[in-house]
Short mmCIF file of C-alpha atoms and ligand atoms in Angstrom, two decimals:
data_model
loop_
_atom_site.label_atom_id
_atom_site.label_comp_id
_atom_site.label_asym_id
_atom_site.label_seq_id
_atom_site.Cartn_x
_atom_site.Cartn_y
_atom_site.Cartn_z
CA UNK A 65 0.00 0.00 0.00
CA UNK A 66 1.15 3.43 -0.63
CA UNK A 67 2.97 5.18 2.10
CA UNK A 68 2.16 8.64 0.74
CA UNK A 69 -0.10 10.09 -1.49
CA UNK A 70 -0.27 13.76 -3.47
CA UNK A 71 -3.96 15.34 -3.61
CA UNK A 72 -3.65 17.30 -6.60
CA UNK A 73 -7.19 19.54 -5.98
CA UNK A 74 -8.63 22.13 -3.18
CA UNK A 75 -11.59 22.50 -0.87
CA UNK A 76 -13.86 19.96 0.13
CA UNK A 77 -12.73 17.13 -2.27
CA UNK A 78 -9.10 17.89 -1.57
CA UNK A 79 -10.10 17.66 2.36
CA UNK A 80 -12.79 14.22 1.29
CA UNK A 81 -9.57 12.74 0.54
CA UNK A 82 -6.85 13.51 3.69
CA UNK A 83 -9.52 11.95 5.64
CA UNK A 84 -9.99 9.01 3.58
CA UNK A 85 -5.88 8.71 3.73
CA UNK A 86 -5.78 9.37 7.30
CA UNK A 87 -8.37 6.11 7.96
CA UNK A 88 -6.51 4.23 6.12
CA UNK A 89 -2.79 5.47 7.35
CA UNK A 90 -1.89 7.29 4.70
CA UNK A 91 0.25 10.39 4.83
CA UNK A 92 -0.87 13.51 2.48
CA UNK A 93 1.22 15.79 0.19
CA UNK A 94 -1.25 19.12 -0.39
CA UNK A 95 -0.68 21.81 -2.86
CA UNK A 96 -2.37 25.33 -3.14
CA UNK A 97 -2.13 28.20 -4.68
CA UNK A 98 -1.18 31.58 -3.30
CA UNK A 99 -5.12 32.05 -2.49
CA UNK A 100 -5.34 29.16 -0.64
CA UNK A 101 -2.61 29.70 1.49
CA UNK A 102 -3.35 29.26 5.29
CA UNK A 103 -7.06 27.36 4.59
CA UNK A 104 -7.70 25.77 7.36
CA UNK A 105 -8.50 22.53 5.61
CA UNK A 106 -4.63 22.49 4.51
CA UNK A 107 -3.69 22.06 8.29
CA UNK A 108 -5.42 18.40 7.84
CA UNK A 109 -2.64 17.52 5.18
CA UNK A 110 0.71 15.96 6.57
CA UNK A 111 2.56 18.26 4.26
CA UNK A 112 1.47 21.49 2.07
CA UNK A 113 2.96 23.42 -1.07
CA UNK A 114 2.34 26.46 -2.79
CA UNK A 115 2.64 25.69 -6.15
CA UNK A 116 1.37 29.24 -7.67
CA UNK A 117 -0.31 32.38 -8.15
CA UNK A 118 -4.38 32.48 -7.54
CA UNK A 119 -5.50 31.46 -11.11
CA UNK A 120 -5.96 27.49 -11.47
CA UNK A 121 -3.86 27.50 -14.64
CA UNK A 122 -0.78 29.03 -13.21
CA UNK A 123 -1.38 26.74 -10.35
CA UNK A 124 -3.67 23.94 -9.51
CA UNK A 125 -3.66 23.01 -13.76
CA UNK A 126 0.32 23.41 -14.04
CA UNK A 127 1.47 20.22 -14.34
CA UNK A 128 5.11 20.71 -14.11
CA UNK A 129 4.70 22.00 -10.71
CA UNK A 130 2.42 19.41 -9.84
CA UNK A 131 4.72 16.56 -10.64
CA UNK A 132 7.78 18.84 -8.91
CA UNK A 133 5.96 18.70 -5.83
CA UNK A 134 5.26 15.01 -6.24
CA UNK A 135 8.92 14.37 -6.33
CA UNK A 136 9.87 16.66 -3.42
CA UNK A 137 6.97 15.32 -1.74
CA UNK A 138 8.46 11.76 -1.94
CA UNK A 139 4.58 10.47 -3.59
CA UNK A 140 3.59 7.67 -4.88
CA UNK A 141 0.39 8.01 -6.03
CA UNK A 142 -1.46 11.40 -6.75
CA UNK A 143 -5.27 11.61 -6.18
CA UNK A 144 -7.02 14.50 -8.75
CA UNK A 145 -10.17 14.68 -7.06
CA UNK A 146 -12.53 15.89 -9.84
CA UNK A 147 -12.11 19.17 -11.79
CA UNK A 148 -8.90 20.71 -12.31
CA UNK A 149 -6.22 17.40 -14.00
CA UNK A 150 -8.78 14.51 -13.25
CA UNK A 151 -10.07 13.96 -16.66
CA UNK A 152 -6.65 14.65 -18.60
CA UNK A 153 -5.24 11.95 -19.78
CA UNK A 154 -1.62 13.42 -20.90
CA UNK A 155 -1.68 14.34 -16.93
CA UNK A 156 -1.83 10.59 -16.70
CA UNK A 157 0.56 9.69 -18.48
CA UNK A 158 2.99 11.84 -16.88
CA UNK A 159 2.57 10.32 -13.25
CA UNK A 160 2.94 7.07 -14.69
CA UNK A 161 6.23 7.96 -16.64
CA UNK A 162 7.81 9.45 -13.63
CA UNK A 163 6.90 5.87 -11.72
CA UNK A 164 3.84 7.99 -9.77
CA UNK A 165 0.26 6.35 -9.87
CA UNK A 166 -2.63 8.25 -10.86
CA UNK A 167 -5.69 7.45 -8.22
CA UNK A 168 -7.61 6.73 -12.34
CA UNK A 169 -8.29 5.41 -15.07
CA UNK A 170 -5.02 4.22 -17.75
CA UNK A 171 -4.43 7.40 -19.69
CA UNK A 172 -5.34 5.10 -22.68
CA UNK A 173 -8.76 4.39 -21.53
CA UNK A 174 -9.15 7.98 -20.83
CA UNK A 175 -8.36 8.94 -23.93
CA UNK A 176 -10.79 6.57 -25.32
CA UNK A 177 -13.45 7.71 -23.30
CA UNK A 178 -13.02 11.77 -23.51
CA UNK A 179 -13.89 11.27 -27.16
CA UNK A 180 -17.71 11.21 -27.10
CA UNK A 181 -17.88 9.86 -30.31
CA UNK A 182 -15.63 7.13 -29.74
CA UNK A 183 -17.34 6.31 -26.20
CA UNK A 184 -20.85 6.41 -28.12
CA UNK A 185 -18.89 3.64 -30.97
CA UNK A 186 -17.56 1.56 -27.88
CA UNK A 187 -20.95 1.97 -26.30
CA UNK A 188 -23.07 0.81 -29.60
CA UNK A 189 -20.44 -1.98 -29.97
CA UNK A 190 -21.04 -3.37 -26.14
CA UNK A 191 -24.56 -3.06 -26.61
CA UNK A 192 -25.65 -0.22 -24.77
CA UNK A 193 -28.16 1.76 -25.92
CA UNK A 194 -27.40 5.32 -27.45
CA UNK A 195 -29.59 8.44 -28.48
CA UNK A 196 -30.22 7.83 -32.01
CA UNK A 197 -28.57 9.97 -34.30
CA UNK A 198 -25.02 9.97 -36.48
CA UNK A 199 -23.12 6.96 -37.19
CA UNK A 200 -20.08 8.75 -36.13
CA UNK A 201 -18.64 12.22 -36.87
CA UNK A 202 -20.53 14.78 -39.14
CA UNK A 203 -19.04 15.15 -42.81
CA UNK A 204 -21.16 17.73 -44.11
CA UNK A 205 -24.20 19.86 -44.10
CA UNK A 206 -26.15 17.66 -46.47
CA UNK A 207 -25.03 14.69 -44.05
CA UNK A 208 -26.20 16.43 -41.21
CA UNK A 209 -29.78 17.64 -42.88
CA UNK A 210 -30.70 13.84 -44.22
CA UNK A 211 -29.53 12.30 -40.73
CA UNK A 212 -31.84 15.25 -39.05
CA UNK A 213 -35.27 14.14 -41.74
CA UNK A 214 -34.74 10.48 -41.06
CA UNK A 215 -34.77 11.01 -37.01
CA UNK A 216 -36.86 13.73 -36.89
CA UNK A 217 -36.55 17.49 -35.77
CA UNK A 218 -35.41 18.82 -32.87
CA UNK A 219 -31.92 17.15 -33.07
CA UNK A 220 -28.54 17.97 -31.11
CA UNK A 221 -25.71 19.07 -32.28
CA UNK A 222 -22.23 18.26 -29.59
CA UNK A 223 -18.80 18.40 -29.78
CA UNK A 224 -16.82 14.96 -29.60
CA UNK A 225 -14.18 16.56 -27.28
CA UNK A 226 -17.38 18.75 -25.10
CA UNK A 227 -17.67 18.76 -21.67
CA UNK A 228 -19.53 21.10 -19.15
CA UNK A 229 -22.46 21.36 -21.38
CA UNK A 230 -20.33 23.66 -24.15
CA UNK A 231 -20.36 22.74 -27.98
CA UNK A 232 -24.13 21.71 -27.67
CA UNK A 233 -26.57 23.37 -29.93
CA UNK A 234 -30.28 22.77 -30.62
CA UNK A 235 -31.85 22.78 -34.18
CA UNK A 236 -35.36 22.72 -34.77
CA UNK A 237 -35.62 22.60 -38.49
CA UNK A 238 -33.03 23.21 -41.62
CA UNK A 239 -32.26 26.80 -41.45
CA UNK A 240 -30.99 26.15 -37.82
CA UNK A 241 -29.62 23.41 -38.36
CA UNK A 242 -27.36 24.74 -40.73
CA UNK A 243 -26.22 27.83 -38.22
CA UNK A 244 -26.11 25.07 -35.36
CA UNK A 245 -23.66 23.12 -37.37
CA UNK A 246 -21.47 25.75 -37.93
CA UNK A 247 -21.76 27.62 -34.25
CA UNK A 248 -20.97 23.92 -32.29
CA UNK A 249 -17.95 23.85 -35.32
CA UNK A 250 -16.46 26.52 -34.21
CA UNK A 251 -17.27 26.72 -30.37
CA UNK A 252 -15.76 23.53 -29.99
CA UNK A 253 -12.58 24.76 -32.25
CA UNK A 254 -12.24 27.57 -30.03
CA UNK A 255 -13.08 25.65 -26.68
CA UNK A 256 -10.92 22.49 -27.38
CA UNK A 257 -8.97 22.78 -30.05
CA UNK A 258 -10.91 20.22 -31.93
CA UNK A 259 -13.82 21.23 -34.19
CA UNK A 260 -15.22 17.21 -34.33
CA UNK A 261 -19.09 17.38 -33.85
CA UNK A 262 -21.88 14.65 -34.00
CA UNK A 263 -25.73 14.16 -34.05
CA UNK A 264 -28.27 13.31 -31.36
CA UNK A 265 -31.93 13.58 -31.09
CA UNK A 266 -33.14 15.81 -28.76
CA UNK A 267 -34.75 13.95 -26.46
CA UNK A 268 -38.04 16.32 -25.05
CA UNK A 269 -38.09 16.35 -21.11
CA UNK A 270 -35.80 14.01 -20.10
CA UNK A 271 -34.41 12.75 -16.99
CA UNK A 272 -30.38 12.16 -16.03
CA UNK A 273 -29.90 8.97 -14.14
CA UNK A 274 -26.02 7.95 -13.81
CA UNK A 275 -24.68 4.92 -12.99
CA UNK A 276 -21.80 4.51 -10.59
CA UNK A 277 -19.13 1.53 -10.90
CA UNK A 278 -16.13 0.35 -9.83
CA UNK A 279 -13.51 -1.77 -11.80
CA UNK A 280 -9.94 -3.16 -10.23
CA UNK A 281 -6.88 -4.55 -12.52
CA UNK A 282 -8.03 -8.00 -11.94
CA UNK A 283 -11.02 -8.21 -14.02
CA UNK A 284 -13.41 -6.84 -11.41
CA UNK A 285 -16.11 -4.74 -12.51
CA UNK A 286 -19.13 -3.96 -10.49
CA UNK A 287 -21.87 -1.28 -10.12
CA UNK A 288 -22.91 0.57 -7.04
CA UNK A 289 -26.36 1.51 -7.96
CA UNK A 290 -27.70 4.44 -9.81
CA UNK A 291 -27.90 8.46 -9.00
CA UNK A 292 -30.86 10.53 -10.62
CA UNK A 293 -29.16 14.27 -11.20
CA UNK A 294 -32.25 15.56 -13.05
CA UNK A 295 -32.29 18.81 -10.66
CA UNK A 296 -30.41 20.64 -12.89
CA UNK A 297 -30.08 24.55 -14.05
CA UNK A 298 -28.33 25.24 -17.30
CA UNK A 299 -26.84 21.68 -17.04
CA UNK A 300 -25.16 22.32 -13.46
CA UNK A 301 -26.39 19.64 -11.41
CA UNK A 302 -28.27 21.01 -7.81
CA UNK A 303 -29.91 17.91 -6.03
CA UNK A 304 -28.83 14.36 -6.67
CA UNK A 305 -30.31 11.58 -5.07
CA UNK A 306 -30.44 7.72 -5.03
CA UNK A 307 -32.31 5.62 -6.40
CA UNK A 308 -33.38 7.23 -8.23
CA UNK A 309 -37.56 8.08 -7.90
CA UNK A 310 -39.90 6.96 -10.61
CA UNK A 311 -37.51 4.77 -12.12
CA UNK A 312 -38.65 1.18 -12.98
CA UNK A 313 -37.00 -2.08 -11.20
CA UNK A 314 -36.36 -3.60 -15.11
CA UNK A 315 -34.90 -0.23 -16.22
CA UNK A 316 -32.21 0.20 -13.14
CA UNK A 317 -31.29 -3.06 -13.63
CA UNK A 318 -30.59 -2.65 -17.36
CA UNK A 319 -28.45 0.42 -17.10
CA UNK A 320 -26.28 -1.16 -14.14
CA UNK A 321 -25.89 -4.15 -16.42
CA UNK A 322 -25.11 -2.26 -19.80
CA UNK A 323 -22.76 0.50 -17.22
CA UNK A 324 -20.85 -2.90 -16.65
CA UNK A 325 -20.86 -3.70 -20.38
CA UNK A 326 -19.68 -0.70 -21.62
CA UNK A 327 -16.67 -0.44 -18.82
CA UNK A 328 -15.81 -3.89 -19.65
CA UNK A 329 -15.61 -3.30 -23.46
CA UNK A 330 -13.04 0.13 -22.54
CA UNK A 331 -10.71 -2.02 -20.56
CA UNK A 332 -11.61 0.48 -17.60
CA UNK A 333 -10.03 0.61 -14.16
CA UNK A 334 -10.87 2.85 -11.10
CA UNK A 335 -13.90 4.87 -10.33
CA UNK A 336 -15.79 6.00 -12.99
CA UNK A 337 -19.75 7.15 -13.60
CA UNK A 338 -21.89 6.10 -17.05
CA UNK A 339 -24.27 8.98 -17.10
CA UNK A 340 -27.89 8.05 -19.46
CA UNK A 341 -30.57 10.34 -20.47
CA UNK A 342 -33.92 9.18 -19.29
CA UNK A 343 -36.95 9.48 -22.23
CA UNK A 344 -40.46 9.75 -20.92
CA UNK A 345 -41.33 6.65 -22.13
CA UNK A 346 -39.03 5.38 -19.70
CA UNK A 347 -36.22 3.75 -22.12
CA UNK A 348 -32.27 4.81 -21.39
CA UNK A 349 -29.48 6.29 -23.67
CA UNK A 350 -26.13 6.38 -22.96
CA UNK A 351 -24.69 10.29 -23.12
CA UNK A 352 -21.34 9.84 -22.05
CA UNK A 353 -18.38 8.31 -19.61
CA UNK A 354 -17.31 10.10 -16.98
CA UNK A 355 -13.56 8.83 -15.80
CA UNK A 356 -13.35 10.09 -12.49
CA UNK A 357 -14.80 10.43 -8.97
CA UNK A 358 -17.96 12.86 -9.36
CA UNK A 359 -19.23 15.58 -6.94
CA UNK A 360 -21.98 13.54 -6.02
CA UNK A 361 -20.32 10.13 -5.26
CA UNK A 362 -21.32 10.35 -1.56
CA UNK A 363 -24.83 9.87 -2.45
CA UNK A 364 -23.51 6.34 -3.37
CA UNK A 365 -21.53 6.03 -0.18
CA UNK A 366 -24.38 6.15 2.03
CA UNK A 367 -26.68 3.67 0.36
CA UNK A 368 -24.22 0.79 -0.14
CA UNK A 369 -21.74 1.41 2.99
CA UNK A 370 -18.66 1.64 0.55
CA UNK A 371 -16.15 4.32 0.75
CA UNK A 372 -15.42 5.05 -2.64
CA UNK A 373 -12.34 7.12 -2.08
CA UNK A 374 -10.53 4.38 -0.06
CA UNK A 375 -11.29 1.92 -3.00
CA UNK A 376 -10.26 3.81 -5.47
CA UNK A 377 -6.77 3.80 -3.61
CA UNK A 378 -6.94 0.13 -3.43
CA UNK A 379 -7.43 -0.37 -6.78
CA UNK A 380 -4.72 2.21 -7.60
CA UNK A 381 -2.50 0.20 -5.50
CA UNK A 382 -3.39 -2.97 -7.52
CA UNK A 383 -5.69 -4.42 -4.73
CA UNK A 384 -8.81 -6.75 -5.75
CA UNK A 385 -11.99 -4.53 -5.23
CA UNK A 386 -12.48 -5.82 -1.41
CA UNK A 387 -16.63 -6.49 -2.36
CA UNK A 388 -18.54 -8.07 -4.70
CA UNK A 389 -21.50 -7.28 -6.95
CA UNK A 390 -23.83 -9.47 -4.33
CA UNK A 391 -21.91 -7.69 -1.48
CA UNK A 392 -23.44 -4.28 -2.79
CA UNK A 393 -26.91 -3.38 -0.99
CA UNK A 394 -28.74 -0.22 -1.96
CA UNK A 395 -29.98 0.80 1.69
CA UNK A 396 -32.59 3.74 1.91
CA UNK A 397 -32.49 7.00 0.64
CA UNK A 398 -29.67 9.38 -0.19
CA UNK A 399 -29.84 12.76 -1.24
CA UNK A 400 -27.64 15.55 -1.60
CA UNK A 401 -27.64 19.49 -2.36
CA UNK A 402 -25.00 20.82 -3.83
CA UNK A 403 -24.63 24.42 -1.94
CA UNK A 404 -22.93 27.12 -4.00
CA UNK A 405 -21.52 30.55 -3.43
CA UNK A 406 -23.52 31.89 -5.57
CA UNK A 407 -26.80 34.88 -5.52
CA UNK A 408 -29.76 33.09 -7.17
CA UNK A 409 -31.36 36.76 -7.15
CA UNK A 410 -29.07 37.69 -9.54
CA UNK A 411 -28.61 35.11 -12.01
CA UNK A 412 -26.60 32.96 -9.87
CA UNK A 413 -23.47 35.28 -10.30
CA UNK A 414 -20.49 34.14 -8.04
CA UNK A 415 -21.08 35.55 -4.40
CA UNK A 416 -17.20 35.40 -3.20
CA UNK A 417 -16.54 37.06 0.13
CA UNK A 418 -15.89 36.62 4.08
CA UNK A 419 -18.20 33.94 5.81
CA UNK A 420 -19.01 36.14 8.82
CA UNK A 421 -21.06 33.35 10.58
CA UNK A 422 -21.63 29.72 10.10
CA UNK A 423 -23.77 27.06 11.76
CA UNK A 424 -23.22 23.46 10.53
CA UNK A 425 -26.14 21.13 10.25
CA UNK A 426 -26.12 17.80 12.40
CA UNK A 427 -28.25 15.47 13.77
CA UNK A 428 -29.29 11.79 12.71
CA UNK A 429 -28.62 10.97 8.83
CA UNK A 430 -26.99 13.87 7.95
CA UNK A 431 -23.91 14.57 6.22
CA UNK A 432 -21.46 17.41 5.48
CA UNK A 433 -19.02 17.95 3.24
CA UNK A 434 -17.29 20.94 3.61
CA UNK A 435 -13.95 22.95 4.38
CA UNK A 436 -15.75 26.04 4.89
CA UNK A 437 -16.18 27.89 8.85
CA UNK A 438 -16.48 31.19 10.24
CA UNK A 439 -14.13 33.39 8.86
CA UNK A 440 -13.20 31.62 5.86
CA UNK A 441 -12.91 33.55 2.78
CA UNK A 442 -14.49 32.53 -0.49
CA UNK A 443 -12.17 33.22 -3.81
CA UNK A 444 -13.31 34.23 -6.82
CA UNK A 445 -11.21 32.18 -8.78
CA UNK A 446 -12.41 28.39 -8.25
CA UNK A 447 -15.60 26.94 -8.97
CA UNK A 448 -18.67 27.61 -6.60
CA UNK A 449 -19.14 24.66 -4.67
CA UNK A 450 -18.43 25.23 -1.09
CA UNK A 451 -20.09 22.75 0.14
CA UNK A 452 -22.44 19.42 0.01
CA UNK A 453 -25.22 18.47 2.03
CA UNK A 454 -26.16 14.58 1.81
CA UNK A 455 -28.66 13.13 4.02
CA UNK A 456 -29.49 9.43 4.44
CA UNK A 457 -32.70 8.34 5.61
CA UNK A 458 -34.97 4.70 5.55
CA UNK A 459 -37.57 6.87 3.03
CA UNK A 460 -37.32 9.18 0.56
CA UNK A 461 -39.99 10.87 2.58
CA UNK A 462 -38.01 10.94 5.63
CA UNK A 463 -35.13 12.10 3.59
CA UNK A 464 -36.62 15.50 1.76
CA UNK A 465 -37.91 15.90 5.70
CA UNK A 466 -34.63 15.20 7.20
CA UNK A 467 -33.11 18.03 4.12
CA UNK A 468 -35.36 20.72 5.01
CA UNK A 469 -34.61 20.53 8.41
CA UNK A 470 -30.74 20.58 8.03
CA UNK A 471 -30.76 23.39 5.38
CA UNK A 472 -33.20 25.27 7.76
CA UNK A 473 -30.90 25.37 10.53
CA UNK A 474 -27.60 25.64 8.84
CA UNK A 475 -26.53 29.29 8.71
CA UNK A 476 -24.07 30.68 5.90
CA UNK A 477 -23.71 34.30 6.81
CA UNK A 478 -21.62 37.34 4.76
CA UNK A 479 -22.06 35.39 1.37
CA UNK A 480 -25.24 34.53 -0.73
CA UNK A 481 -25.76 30.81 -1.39
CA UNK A 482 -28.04 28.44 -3.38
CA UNK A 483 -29.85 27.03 0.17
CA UNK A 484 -33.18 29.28 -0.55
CA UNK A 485 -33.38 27.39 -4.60
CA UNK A 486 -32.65 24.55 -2.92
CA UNK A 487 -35.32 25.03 -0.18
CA UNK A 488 -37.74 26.13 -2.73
CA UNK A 489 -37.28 23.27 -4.89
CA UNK A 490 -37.93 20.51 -1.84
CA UNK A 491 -41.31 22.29 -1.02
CA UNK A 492 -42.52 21.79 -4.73
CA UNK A 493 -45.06 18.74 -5.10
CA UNK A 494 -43.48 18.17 -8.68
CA UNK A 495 -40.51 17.50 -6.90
CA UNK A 496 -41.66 15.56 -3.92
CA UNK A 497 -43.33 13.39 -6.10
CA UNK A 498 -40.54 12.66 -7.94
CA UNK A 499 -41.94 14.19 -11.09
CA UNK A 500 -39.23 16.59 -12.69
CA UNK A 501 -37.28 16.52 -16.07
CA UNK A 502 -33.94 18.51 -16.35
CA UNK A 503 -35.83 21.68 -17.50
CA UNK A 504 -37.94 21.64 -13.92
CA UNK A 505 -36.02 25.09 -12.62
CA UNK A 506 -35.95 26.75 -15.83
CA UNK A 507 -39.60 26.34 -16.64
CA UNK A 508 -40.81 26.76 -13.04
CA UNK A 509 -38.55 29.79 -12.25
CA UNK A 510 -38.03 31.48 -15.93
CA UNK A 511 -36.31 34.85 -14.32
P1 ADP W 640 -21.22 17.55 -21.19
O1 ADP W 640 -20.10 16.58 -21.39
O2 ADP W 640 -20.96 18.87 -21.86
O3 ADP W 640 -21.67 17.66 -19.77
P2 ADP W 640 -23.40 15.71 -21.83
O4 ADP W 640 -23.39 14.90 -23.06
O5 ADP W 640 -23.10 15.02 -20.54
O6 ADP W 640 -22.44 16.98 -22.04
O7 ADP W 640 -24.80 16.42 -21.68
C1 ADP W 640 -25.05 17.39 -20.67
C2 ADP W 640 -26.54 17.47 -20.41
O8 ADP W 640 -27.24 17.83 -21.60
C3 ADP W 640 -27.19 16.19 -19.93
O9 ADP W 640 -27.15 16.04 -18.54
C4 ADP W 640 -28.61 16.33 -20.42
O10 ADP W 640 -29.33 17.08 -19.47
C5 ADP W 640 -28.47 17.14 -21.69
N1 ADP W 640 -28.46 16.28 -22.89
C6 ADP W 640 -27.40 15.60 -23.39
N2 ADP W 640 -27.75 14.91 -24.51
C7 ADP W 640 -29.06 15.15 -24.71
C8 ADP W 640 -30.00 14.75 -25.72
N3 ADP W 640 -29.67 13.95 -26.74
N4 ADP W 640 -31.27 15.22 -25.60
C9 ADP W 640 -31.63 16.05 -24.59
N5 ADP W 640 -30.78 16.47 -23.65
C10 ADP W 640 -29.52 16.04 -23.67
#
């Protein structure tokens, strides 16, 4: 096992992992950047080192620095978290050239899998149901426009190399079609260097159920269940939640089964999430591979029991997966709100600042992921997530209880945060019924 290990991230994920190190004996190599410095979460590291100015690409994304602090750190594996160098797969293939695991996927299988349009080949090839639409990549216009007649208007237009909801663009009929083709073209040109672009149907409504598994470098591969992240605003995820509500026994069961195909088929090891669209007829498409741990993973954790962190070490280390696919219960109801520094007043712009008074939430069932107190000080430079509520309850009724009550008495103070969306959203019936599609927030809340 290793003796030492390099979390290459910040915040709450960076701090998710010390503890999962310190369990299991671990020491921890941190890094942060000169607007991190003195965090308090940093003091929970063995060892911390600048490795640059504020912005995340003259520090947290410089990789040189990264793998110099590895080296000085005396490493041997590094963790990425999610974000920042999780998903790239050169990144990868650096730690493993300097003899340094990466707490991932091979860089090959990463590669693979970043490609949309290779993932959606592999996927079609294992059997896994995809959104009908192009064969593969998009020649030309006239392509595009007989693909769009024999599927049927509206149709999606994404980039093969897209991620965070950019490159995607809606057509309706042939003139915007035509625009869409060459917007997503050049968006994705501009965005990731590679102008690739496929075709989708749109599919009207739908819902975003995700399937977590797990896959050591003996031939292991399991499941842990689904996640439904249909709570959603402009493709951000807000509320996830398992199982997911309204979701038929036959269905869950096929997407766990065809999550295991497709992981098997891409020679696949560590952590990884196999997100599907959800039609309203109930049948699932596969959207995309996701080759890293996820925000929401601890929705996961508290139905099955399994910390996914410390496997994902494990397996790293070249451990078998220490359970079994009959060893993996899904045990009541998780859910989790995703709590942002951000002013849903005002368009959700970025609320950085001084917490000037904080209350955590407790009490049976309830969860919180955080590195955020009294007196911390929010930067403007890093993503919005300060910090995750997950609750764990025998119901789902007892659950969406058990959430009011912790966001009610949780005070951020000094800062504006998503907790009055999110309380908004758990009073709605369409949402305690289980009822919502991933436009819910936009078409309840327009402004
Ligand atoms: P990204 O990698 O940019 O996050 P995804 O392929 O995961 O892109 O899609 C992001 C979101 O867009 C999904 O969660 C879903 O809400 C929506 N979406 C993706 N594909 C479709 C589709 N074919 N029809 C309708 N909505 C879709």
């Amino acid at each position: 096992m290793f003796k030492r290990i390099l979390v290459a991230n910040r915040g709450e994920i960076a701090l998710r992992i010390f503890r999962a190190c310190r369990e299991m004996g671990i020491e921890t190599v941190a890094i942060f950047s000169e607007a991190d410095r003195g965090a308090a979460y940093l003091d929970l590291a063995d060892e911390a080192y600048c490795v640059g100015p504020p912005r995340a690409t003259d520090s947290y994304l410089k990789m040189d620095r990264v793998i110099s602090t590895a080296e000085i750190g005396n490493v041997q594996a590094i963790h990425p978290g999610y974000g920042f160098l999780a998903e790239n797969a050169h990144f990868a293939e650096i730690c493993r050239s300097c003899k340094i695991e990466f707490v991932g996927p091979s860089h090959e299988a990463m590669q693979l899998l970043g490609d949309k349009n290779a993932a959606r080949d592999l996927a079609r090839k294992a059997d896994v149901p995809t959104v009908p639409g192009s064969d593969g990549l998009l020649e030309n216009e006239a392509q595009a426009l007989a693909i769009a007649h024999e599927i049927g208007f509206p149709v999606l237009i994404k980039a093969s190399a897209g991620g965070g909801g950019r490159g995607m663009r809606v057509a309706r009929n042939d003139l915007s079609l035509k625009s869409a083709l060459q917007q997503a073209k050049a968006e994705a040109q501009a965005a990731f260097g590679n102008g690739d672009i496929y075709l989708e149907k749109y599919v009207g409504h739908p819902r975003h159920v995700e399937v977590q598994i797990m896959a050591d470098t003996h031939g292991n591969v399991v499941h842990l269940w689904e996640r439904d992240c249909t709570m959603q605003r402009r493709h951000q995820k807000l509320i996830e939640e398992s199982p997911s509500p309204q979701l038929a026994d036959e269905t869950r069961q096929a997407m766990c089964e065809a999550a295991v195909r497709l992981v098997q088929a891409a020679d696949y090891t560590n952590a990884g999430t196999v997100e599907f669209i959800v039609d309203e007829e109930g049948h699932h498409y596969f959207i995309e591979l996701n080759a890293r741990i996820q925000v929401e993973h601890p929705v996961t954790e508290m139905i099955t029991g399994i910390d996914l962190i410390k496997a994902q070490i494990l397996v790293a280390a070249g451990e078998p997966l220490p359970f079994a696919q009959e060893d993996i219960p899904s045990r009541g109801v998780a859910i989790e709100c995703r709590i942002n520094a951000e002013d849903p007043e005002h368009n959700f712009r970025p609320s950085p600042g001084k917490i000037t008074h904080f209350v955590p939430p407790g009490g049976f069932g309830v969860r919180f992921d955080s590195h955020i107190h009294a007196g911390y000080e929010i930067s403007p430079y890093y993503d919005s997530l300060i910090a995750k509520l997950i609750v764990h309850q025998p119901t789902r009724h007892d659950a969406i209880a058990c959430m009011r009550r912790a966001l009610s008495e949780m005070r951020i103070d000094g800062i504006k945060t998503t907790v009055p969306l999110l309380l908004k959203i758990l009073e709605t019936s369409d949402f305690v019924e289980g009822r919502v599609d991933t436009t819910f927030v936009e078409r309840t809340w327009p402004s």
